[in-house]
Structure formats: structure tokens, C-alpha cells
XYZ file of C-alpha atoms in Angstrom:
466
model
C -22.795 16.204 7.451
C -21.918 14.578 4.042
C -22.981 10.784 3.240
C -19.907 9.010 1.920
C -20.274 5.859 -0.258
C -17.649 3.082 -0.035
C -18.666 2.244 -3.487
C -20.892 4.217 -6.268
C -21.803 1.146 -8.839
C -25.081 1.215 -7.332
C -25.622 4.781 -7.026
C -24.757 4.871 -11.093
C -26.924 1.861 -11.358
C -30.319 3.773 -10.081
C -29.516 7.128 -12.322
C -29.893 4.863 -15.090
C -32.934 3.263 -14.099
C -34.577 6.800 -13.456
C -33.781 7.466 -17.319
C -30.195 8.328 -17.733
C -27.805 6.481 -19.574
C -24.127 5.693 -19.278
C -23.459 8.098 -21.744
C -25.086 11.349 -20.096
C -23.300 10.194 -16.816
C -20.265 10.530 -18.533
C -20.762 13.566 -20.383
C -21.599 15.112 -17.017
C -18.711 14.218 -15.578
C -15.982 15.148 -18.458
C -18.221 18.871 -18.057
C -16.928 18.471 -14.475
C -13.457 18.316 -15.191
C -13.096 20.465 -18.269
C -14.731 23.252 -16.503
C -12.617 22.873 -13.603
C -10.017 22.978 -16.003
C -10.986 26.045 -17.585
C -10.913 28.071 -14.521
C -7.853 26.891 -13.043
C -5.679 26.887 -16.374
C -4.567 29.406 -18.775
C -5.999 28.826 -21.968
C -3.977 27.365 -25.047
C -2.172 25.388 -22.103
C -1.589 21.856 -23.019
C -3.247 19.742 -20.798
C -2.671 15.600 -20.890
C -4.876 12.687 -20.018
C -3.205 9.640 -18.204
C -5.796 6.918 -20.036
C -5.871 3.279 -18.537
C -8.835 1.176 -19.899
C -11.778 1.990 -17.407
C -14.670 4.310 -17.594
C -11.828 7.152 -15.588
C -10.029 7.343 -18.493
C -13.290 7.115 -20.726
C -14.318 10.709 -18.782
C -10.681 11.970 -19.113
C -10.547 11.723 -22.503
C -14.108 12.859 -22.924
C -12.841 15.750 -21.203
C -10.113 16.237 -23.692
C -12.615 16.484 -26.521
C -14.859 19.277 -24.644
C -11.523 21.434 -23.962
C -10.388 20.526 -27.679
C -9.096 23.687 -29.064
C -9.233 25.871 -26.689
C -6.183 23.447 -25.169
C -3.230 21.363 -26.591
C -5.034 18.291 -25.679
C -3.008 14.815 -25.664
C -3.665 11.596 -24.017
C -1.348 8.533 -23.345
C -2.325 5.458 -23.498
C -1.041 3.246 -20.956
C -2.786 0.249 -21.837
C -3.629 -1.174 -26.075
C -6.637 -2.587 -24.525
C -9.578 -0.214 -23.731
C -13.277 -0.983 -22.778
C -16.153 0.190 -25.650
C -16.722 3.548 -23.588
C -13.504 4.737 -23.870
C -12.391 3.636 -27.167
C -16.106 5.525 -28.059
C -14.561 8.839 -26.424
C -11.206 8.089 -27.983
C -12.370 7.945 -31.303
C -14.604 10.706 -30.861
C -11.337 12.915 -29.167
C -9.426 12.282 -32.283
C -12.123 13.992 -34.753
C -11.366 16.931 -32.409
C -7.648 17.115 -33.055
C -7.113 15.244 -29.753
C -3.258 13.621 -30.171
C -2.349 9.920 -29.013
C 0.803 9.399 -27.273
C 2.720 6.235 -26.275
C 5.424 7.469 -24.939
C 5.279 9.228 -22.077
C 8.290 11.379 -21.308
C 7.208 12.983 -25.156
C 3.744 13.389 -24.162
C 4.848 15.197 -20.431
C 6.687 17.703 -22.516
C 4.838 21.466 -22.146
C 2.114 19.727 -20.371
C 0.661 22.246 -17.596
C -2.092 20.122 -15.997
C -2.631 16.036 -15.885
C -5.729 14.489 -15.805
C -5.280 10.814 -13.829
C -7.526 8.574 -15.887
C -5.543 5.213 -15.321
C -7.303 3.535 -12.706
C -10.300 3.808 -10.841
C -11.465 2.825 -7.340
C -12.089 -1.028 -8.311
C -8.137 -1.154 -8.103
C -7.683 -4.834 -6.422
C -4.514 -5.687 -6.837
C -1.104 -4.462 -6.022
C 0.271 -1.882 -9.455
C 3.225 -3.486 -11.220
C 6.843 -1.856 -11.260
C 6.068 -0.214 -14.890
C 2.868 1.298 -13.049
C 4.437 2.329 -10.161
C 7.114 4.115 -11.822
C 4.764 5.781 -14.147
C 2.839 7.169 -11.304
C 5.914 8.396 -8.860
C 7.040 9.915 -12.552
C 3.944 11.972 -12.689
C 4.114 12.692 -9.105
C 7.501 14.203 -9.731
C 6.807 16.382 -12.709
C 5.762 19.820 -12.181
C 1.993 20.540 -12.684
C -1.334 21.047 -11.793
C -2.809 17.552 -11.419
C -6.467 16.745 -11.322
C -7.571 13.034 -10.371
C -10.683 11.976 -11.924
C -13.297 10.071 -9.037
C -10.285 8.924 -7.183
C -6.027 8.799 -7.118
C -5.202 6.296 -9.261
C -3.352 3.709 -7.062
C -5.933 4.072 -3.876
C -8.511 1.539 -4.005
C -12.286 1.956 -2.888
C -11.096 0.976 1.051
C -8.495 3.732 1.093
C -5.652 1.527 0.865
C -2.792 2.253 -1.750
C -1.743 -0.667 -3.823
C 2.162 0.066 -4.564
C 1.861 3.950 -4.899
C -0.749 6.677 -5.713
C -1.208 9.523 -7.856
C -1.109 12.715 -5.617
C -3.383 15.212 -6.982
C -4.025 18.855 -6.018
C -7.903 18.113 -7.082
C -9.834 15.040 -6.684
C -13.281 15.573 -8.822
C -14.974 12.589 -7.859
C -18.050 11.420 -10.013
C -21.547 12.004 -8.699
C -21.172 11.013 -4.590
C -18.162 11.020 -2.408
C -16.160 8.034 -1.430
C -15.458 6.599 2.015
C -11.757 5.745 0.603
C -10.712 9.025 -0.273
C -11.112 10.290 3.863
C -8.598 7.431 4.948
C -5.150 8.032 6.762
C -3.699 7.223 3.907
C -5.528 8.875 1.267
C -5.120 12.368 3.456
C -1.492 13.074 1.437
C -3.065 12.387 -2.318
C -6.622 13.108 -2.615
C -5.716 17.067 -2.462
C -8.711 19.401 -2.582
C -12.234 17.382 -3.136
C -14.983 18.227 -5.270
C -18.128 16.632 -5.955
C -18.810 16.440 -10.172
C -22.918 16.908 -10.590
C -24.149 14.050 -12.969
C -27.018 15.392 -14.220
C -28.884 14.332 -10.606
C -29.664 15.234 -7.975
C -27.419 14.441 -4.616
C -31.015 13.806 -3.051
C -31.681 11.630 -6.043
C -28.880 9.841 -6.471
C -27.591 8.795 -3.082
C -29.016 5.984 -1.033
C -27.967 4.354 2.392
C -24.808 5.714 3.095
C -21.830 3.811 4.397
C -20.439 7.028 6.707
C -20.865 10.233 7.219
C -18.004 13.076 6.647
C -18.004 15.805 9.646
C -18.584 19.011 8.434
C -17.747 22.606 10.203
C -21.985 23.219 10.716
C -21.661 20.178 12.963
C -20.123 22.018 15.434
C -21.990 22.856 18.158
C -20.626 24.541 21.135
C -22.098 25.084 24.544
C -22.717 28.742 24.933
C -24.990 29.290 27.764
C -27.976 31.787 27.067
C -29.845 31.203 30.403
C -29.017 33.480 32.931
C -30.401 32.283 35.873
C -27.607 29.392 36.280
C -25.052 28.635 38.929
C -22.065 26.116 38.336
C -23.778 22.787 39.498
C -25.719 23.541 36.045
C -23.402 22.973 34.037
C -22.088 19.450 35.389
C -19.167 18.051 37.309
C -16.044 16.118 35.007
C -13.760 14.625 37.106
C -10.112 12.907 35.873
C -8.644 9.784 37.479
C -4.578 11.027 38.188
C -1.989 7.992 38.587
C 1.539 7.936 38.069
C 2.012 10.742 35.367
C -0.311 13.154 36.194
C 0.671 16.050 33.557
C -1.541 14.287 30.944
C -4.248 14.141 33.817
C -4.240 18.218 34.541
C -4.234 18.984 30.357
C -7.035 16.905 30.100
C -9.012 18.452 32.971
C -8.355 22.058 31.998
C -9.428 21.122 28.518
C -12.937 20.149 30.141
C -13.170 23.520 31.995
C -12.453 25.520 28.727
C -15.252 23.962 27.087
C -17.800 24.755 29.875
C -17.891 22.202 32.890
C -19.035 23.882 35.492
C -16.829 22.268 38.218
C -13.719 19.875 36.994
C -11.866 18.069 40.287
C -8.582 15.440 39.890
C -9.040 12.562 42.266
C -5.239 11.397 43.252
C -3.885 10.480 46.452
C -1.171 12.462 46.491
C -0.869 16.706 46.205
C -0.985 18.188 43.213
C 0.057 21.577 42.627
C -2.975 22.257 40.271
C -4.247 25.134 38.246
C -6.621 27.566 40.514
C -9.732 26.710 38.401
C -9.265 22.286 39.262
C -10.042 21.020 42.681
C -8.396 17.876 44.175
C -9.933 15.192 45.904
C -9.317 11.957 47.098
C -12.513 10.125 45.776
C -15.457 9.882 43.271
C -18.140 11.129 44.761
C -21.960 10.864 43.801
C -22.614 14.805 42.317
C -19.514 13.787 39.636
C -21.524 12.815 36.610
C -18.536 12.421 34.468
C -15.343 10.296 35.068
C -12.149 10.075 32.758
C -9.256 7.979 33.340
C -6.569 6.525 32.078
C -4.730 9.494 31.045
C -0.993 9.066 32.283
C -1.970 5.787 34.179
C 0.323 2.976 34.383
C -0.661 -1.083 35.250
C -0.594 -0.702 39.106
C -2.905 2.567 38.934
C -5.639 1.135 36.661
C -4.751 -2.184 39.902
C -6.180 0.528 42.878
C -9.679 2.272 40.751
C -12.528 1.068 42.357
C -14.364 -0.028 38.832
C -17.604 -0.465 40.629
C -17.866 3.224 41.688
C -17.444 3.745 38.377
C -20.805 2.029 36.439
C -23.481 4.613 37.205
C -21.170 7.316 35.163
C -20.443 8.740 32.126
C -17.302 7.624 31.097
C -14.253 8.664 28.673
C -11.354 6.338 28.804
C -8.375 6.859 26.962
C -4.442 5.165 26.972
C -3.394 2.528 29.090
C -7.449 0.990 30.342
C -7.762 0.633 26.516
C -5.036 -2.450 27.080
C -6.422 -4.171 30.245
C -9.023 -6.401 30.054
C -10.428 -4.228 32.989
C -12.293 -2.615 30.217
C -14.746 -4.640 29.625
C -16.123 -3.959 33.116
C -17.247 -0.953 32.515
C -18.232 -0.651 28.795
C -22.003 0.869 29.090
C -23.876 2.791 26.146
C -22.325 6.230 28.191
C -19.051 5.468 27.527
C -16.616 7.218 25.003
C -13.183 5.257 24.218
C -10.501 7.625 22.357
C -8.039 4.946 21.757
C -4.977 5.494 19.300
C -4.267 2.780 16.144
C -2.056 0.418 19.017
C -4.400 0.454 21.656
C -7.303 0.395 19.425
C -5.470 -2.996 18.344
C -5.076 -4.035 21.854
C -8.826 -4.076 22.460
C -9.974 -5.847 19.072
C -7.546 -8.886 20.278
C -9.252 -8.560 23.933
C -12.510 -8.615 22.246
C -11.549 -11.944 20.228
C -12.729 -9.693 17.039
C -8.867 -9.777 15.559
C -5.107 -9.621 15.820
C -4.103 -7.071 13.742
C -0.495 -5.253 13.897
C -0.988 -1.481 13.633
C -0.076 -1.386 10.135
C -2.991 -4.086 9.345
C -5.546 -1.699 11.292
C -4.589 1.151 9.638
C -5.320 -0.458 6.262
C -8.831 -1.187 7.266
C -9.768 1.139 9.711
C -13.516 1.771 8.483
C -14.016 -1.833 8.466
C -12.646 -2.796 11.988
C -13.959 0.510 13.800
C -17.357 -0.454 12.529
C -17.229 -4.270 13.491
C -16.611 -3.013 17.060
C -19.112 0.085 17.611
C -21.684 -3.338 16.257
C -20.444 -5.117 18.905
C -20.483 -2.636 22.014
C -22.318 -0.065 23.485
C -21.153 3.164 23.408
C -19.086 5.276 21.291
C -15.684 5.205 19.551
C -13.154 7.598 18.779
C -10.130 5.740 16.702
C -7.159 9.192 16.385
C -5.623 8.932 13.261
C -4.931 11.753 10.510
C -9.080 11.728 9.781
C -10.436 10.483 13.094
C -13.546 7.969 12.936
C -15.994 8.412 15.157
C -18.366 4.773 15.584
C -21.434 3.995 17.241
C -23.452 0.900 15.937
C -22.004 0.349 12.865
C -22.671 4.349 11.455
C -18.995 5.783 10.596
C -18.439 9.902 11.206
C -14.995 10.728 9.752
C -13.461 14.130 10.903
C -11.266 15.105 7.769
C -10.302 18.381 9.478
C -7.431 16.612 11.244
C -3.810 18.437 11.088
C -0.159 17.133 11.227
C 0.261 20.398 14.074
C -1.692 17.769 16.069
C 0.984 15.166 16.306
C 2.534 16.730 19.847
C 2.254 14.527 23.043
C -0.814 15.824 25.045
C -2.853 16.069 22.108
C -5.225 13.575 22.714
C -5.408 13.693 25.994
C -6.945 17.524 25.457
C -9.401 15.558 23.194
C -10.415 13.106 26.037
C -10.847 16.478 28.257
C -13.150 18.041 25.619
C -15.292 15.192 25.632
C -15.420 15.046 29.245
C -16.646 18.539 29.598
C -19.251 18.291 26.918
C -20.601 15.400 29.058
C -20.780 16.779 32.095
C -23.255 19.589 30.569
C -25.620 16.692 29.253
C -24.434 16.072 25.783
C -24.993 12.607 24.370
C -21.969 10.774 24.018
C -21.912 10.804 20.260
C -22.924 14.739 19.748
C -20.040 15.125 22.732
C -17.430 13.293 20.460
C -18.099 15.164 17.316
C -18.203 18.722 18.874
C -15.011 17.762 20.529
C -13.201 16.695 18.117
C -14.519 19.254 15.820
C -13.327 21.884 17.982
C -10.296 20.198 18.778
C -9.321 20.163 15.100
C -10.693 23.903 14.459
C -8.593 25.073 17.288
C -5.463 23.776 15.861
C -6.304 25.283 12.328
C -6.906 28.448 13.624
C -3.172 27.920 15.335
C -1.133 30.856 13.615
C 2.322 30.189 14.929
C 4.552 27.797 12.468
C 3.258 24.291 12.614
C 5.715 22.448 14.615
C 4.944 24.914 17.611
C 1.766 23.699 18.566
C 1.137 22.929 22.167
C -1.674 21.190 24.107
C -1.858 24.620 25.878
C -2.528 26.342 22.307
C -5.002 23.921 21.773
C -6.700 24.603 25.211
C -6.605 28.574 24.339
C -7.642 28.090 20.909
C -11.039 26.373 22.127
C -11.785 29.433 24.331
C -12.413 31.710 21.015
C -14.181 29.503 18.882
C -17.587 30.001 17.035
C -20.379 27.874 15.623
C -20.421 28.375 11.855
């Protein structure tokens, strides 16, 4: 896994104590983007630098200077003010036959690839009208666009301030940032790279504020002993109430991924895949319990909570609004809430009241305040899915909109169920799941609307570690 900074001031802060300047940091990083450049545009191209007055525009128009006659090289000027580092690299651009443009719709003319310079991630205020019309203007013109450390318009949290530049490449400077893996960023930041400053990663980075999910994380549970019989290999069972469909998706899911025996305790008959047993009652051998998929208020009413403490848990949907919850929180427990129910539980905890849309503008903050707060380990759905256990922040980025079908998630709770019941931890079960979860719907080769939690279910069956 990747360490992701929320911000890189201090990170920039140590290179120059270990002996490099401002200058060489800099350098490095317009090297980043004009070779990027070079590979991905034809030369003699005209390529144009959006210029605010911060240190991203400072390495745009650096860049400008490196890729100076090989390119049409122009920048605009948004602002008359700039700081000393950028009106260094302006004046320096110039001397290379660099052009200065005020005017916008002159300098977009012929221009095959932009270079966002205008703001950086210290953004802390909402853009004006000109500035938000400048950057839908640029997302409407026809080009390859680069974004230099981060979308101008998408501040260091992940939030977007009025609008944001949407870039096929982010080259962000030196480390990457937590911001650029948020819901929102997932439409803007395009493909991310990682400009090398002249440092070392192990060099530069320090304590990390999360950690971004990576494919070698996953880590399925194929079986290499032989001498094994089902009882091996753990017992999930799943808690069936009113609508019991999401129920039997997610205990097939939890069979696909390995558990040796997967029952559905209801009280009434179920006409049930061959593979799922039935029974009435939790019984001592079940070292896994899931509920709350498809469970309505006078279900959650008849579960007998205290047969319930001595298991591994994963509770998903409705539990995640009663205050039933907190009964049976433990350090085994995984909680897959969505952004509404996640909301629902901060206000039970008396940590906040939040509308959705307030959660899903600080997500990191509010997933980490509660995984500080209680035992266990949390699983908050969402376009990148955060994973949370005391206060450390995994973000699956792997996330796709062929995802967004009812029965989805509750797959997702099954996966984690059946990784439990073979003896994974809860947070190495919540990554593999939702790492394989994600890989199975990417490996989906129908069109993207046609994805169905049964897909998802088959896809799991053919994975591989990478």
C-alpha cells in the first residue's frame, strides 16, 4: 500500500533541510511535467499554462521554459499578482520565447494540451464566478489536460470549492495526497502520477495520514493444505428478516470466497441455493454472524443480541440506525455502513449531525474520529471506500460506477463474512474483500449498466493474487 499525505508543506519542508532548496524542488517537478508532456504530445504542439500566483503555476511555467522550442509554449496569466518563485520562472520563460497571454479565448486557440497551474491544494475558499467560469471553460475545450499536484478547484480535504479542473493526468509533486482519493475528486483527478523531486519516497515521506489500497494487497484464501475437511475453513452464518433476497446474496458471496459451511437462520422456509443450509438459531460452532441485510425495525426487535457477543460480527443496513448497535460493538466487529447510515450512527454516537451531503465533504475526517472512538473496523461505501480502524485511513480507489446496482453491498458484507469465518483479522478481511469485490467488477466485460450482484459473486470465483 501507498502512504497518502493530507498535506505535503512538511514533507517539502524536510527535503530542504536535508540540502535541497526550493529551487531544485521545483526544477524537479517542471522535469515531471515536461517529460510527461513530451511523451504524450506531438512535438511543435502548442501547449498552454493556466498560471495563478502559487508555486503550481511557478512549476507550470517552469515547465514551459524546459519544453521551450520544441513546443508553442504560452501561459495566461490569471492573476497581475504573482509570488517571487513564479515571477523568477516567468521571467526566466520569457528569455526562452515563452509568450504571455491575458486573454484567454486568444491564448486557447491551437492549444493541444493545458497545464492547470492556477491553484493549488491550499484552496480555502469558495472560487469566484470569473474563476469558475474560467475553469468549466477549460473543462469544455478539447484537449489533453494535465493538472499540476492537484485539480485546481479541489482543496487539500477533497472538497471542490465552486468547480474543478478535470484533468486526464494529475502529476502530483513529490508524495500523494489524501484529497485527490475522495468521492468527489474520483471524476477530476484522471490518471495519477507521482513527480520524483530529486528524493527519495523513503526519504521524503514521514507519518502518513492514510494509506491507498493497492492490487498486491489482495490476498485471497487459496487453500494449499490437503489434509482439510469443511469445519476448517469456518462457519458464516446470515441473520434473514423480512427481505431475505439481500440475506441469500450475501451468504453465497461468503461461500464463493471459501467458508467452509454458510447457514441462514430465519424462521420461516426459504427456498435456498443447494450449497446454504437453514436453521432456526445461532448455534455455538458459527464463528461468524452477519445481519442486518434486508432487516426491517421489528426483525432487528426479535435477535437475541446476547447470543451474539462471543462472535465475529459484520453488520450492515438497517442495525447501523438502531441504537441496538452499540450492544454489540467489540474489536471483531466489521460495520459496512453507506454515507446515510454512516450518518445515523455518528448522531447515535453524540460525535455529529451531519446531513449526507456534510459527510460526504469530510469523509476522511469523520470516518477517522469514529474508528478512534470504537473498537473494531469500518467500512464507509462510497465511490473510493475508506476502510478505518483507530484512526489509520485505507482508501480503496479501485471502486466502479458498475457497482451502483442494489445488492452490491450486501455481496461486500458476504465477502467479509467468509474471510472471517477462515480466521482473517477483521481489518485484512475488509481489505481483501473489498479488494476483490472491486476487481471482480473491473474484470466485468458486459456493458457497464449490466452488472449484477450475481456477476459480482461469479467474478470472485476466478480471481488471482497479483
Amino acid at each position: 500500500m501507498k502512504k497518502l499525505f493530507l498535506n505535503t508543506k512538511k514533507l517539502d519542508e524536510r527535503a530542504i533541510d536535508l540540502g535541497l532548496s526550493n529551487e531544485i524542488l521545483m526544477e524537479n517537478a517542471a522535469n515531471a511535467l515536461s517529460k510527461h508532456i513530451c511523451k504524450h504530445i506531438k512535438k511543435g504542439s502548442k501547449i498552454l499554462a493556466i498560471a495563478g500566483k502559487g508555486n503550481n503555476a511557478a512549476d507550470a511555467i517552469a515547465a514551459l521554459r524546459i519544453l521551450a522550442k520544441k513546443y508553442k509554449c504560452e501561459v495566461y496569466l490569471h492573476f497581475d499578482e504573482l509570488n517571487d518563485m513564479s515571477k523568477f520562472q516567468l521571467n526566466a520563460a520569457q528569455n526562452f520565447g515563452v509568450k504571455i497571454s491575458k486573454d484567454l479565448s486568444t491564448a486557447l486557440k491551437g492549444t493541444k494540451c493545458v497545464i492547470d497551474g492556477l491553484f493549488g491544494s491550499g484552496l480555502n475558499k469558495n472560487l469566484n464566478q470569473k474563476e469558475v467560469e474560467i475553469i468549466n471553460r477549460l473543462n469544455r475545450f478539447k484537449s489533453y489536460k494535465i493538472a499540476c499536484d492537484i485539480p485546481s478547484g479541489l482543496n487539500e480535504s477533497g472538497q471542490i470549492l465552486g468547480a474543478c479542473f478535470k484533468a486526464d493526468t494529475t502529476i502530483t509533486m513529490g508524495a500523494p495526497k489524501l484529497g485527490l482519493y475522495s468521492d468527489f475528486a474520483k471524476d477530476f483527478v484522471g490518471h495519477i502520477k507521482v513527480a520524483d523531486l530529486g528524493i527519495s519516497r523513503a526519504n521524503f515521506e514521514g507519518m502518513a495520514d492514510g494509506y491507498l489500497l493497492t492490487k498486491k494487497e489482495l490476498k485471497l484464501p487459496f487453500r494449499t493444505r490437503k489434509n482439510t475437511n469443511k469445519g476448517d475453513f469456518g462457519h458464516a452464518a446470515f441473520i434473514s428478516g423480512t427481505f431475505n433476497g439481500a440475506c441469500e446474496l450475501a451468504a453465497l458471496a461468503a461461500s464463493s470466497i471459501g467458508a467452509g459451511l454458510v447457514s441462514i437462520i430465519s424462521q420461516k422456509p426459504l427456498a435456498l441455493d443447494a450449497s446454504i443450509m437453514q436453521t432456526t438459531k445461532i448455534t455455538p460452532k458459527m464463528n461468524v454472524v452477519a445481519l442486518s441485510m434486508g432487516l426491517c425495525e421489528n426483525d432487528i426487535n426479535n435477535i437475541d443480541f446476547k447470543s451474539l457477543k462471543d462472535k465475529k460480527l459484520v453488520i450492515d443496513a438497517s442495525l447501523c440506525r438502531s441504537d441496538k448497535i452499540f450492544d454489540i460493538l467489540n474489536k471483531k466487529c466489521v460495520l459496512t455502513p453507506h454515507p446515510a447510515e454512516f450518518c445515523s450512527l455518528l448522531s447515535m454516537a453524540n460525535i455529529a449531525d451531519l446531513s449526507t451531503k456534510q459527510l460526504q465533504n469530510e469523509r476522511f475526517k469523520y470516518a477517522k474520529i469514529w474508528s478512534e472512538k470504537f473498537n473494531g473496523v469500518l467500512v464507509l461505501k462510497g465511490a473510493n471506500t475508506i476502510i478505518a480502524k483507530n484512526g489509520r485511513l485505507f482508501i480503496l480507489a479501485k471502486g466502479t460506477s458498475l457497482l451502483a446496482k442494489g445488492g452490491s453491498g450486501d455481496v461486500l458484507s458476504g465477502l467479509i463474512a467468509g474471510l472471517l469465518a477462515q480466521g482473517f483479522n477483521p481489518l485484512r478481511a475488509a481489505i481483501t474483500a473489498t479488494l476483490a469485490h472491486a476487481q471482480a467488477a473491473r474484470n466485468f466485460k458486459a456493458n457497464s449498466y449490466a452488472l449484477t450482484p450475481h456477476d459480482i459473486i461469479k467474478g470472485v470465483k476466478w480471481l488471482k493474487n497479483a
